[in-house]
């Protein structure tokens, strides 16, 4: 909105975005069939003993959702998985991990249902971790799907005209080849995803936003070398050989894929490489070939689960002309515009960062230099 723009970078957009953009005096425009809003939650790691941050985070989203719904804008919520705390939540009674249990998924379903919009959820590397309750991944996955009302691990939702939300779900824990915490998209889902994007060409006006727990290799997002890269659980199908590269190859080939949201790293959304664009200035490095896709890292809601102290979620708003990615800051409730992406045609877009990056704020003399490390995607 004009008021936020006048206030400069990092200004609070407030929770009345559509009221300001669609309404003048006593009259409001009717939103088009292409307008939509999506609330995106990163790793929740719900703990029934520590729900205050989750309720506060929900309260930050409710007026945003109400603003969109009251103007007739299509809304949905997407959870990026890792729904429960990966430790006992009753240590005096049991050592059973909470993540992946029936109790965990029932609590998550209750919480995600309380936002007043349809929710979609995908599994992360902890969502089949109910190893004391379930003997197999298949039994654990069946409970996950049943409790969340999912007909299949993956999902597709047409939220606006020729605009799809697509989710890919990790389905392996006990039977993982290397580490149980690798985010694994099985072959059946991968074939389904390839068929879907092939059937929705950008030239026909289709736009697809993808959601997965971990990002694909080639996304360029900030990663944790010491935690995830060296342990083989950083990117989708990290140890999967050809399937590791399949995701970015599909992104490069199918320009209907406009955005890809992931979590997994428990890192904030204030860094320059928290969002990556399809192209970058030549002086920053070689052309990354990310097709037509903007990749976005999503942080966490609860303070005790954050690796850098940030508590943030994502907000996606779009229409026929492009889309915006924003941050909902759960320490203050502020809504910050992060990036604006305008479609120039069906196969190209222009992205602009809309906030100052943490690296630049922390050091006036900062110069960003990347040093490839053994094991990462640029070595």
Short mmCIF file of C-alpha atoms in Angstrom, two decimals, residues 128-129 131 135-138 171-182 184:
data_model
loop_
_atom_site.label_atom_id
_atom_site.label_comp_id
_atom_site.label_asym_id
_atom_site.label_seq_id
_atom_site.Cartn_x
_atom_site.Cartn_y
_atom_site.Cartn_z
CA UNK A 128 6.63 -40.39 10.73
CA UNK A 129 8.71 -40.51 13.91
CA UNK A 131 8.37 -45.29 16.29
CA UNK A 135 5.87 -50.48 13.58
CA UNK A 136 6.17 -49.30 9.97
CA UNK A 137 6.33 -46.15 7.89
CA UNK A 138 3.19 -47.29 6.11
CA UNK A 171 7.09 -40.67 3.16
CA UNK A 172 10.19 -42.46 4.52
CA UNK A 173 11.65 -42.62 8.02
CA UNK A 174 12.36 -46.16 9.31
CA UNK A 175 13.31 -47.49 5.89
CA UNK A 176 15.62 -44.63 4.91
CA UNK A 177 18.73 -45.85 3.10
CA UNK A 178 21.14 -43.57 4.97
CA UNK A 179 19.73 -41.06 7.49
CA UNK A 180 16.16 -41.19 8.76
CA UNK A 181 16.03 -37.41 8.57
CA UNK A 182 16.45 -37.18 4.82
CA UNK A 184 12.32 -38.24 0.76
#
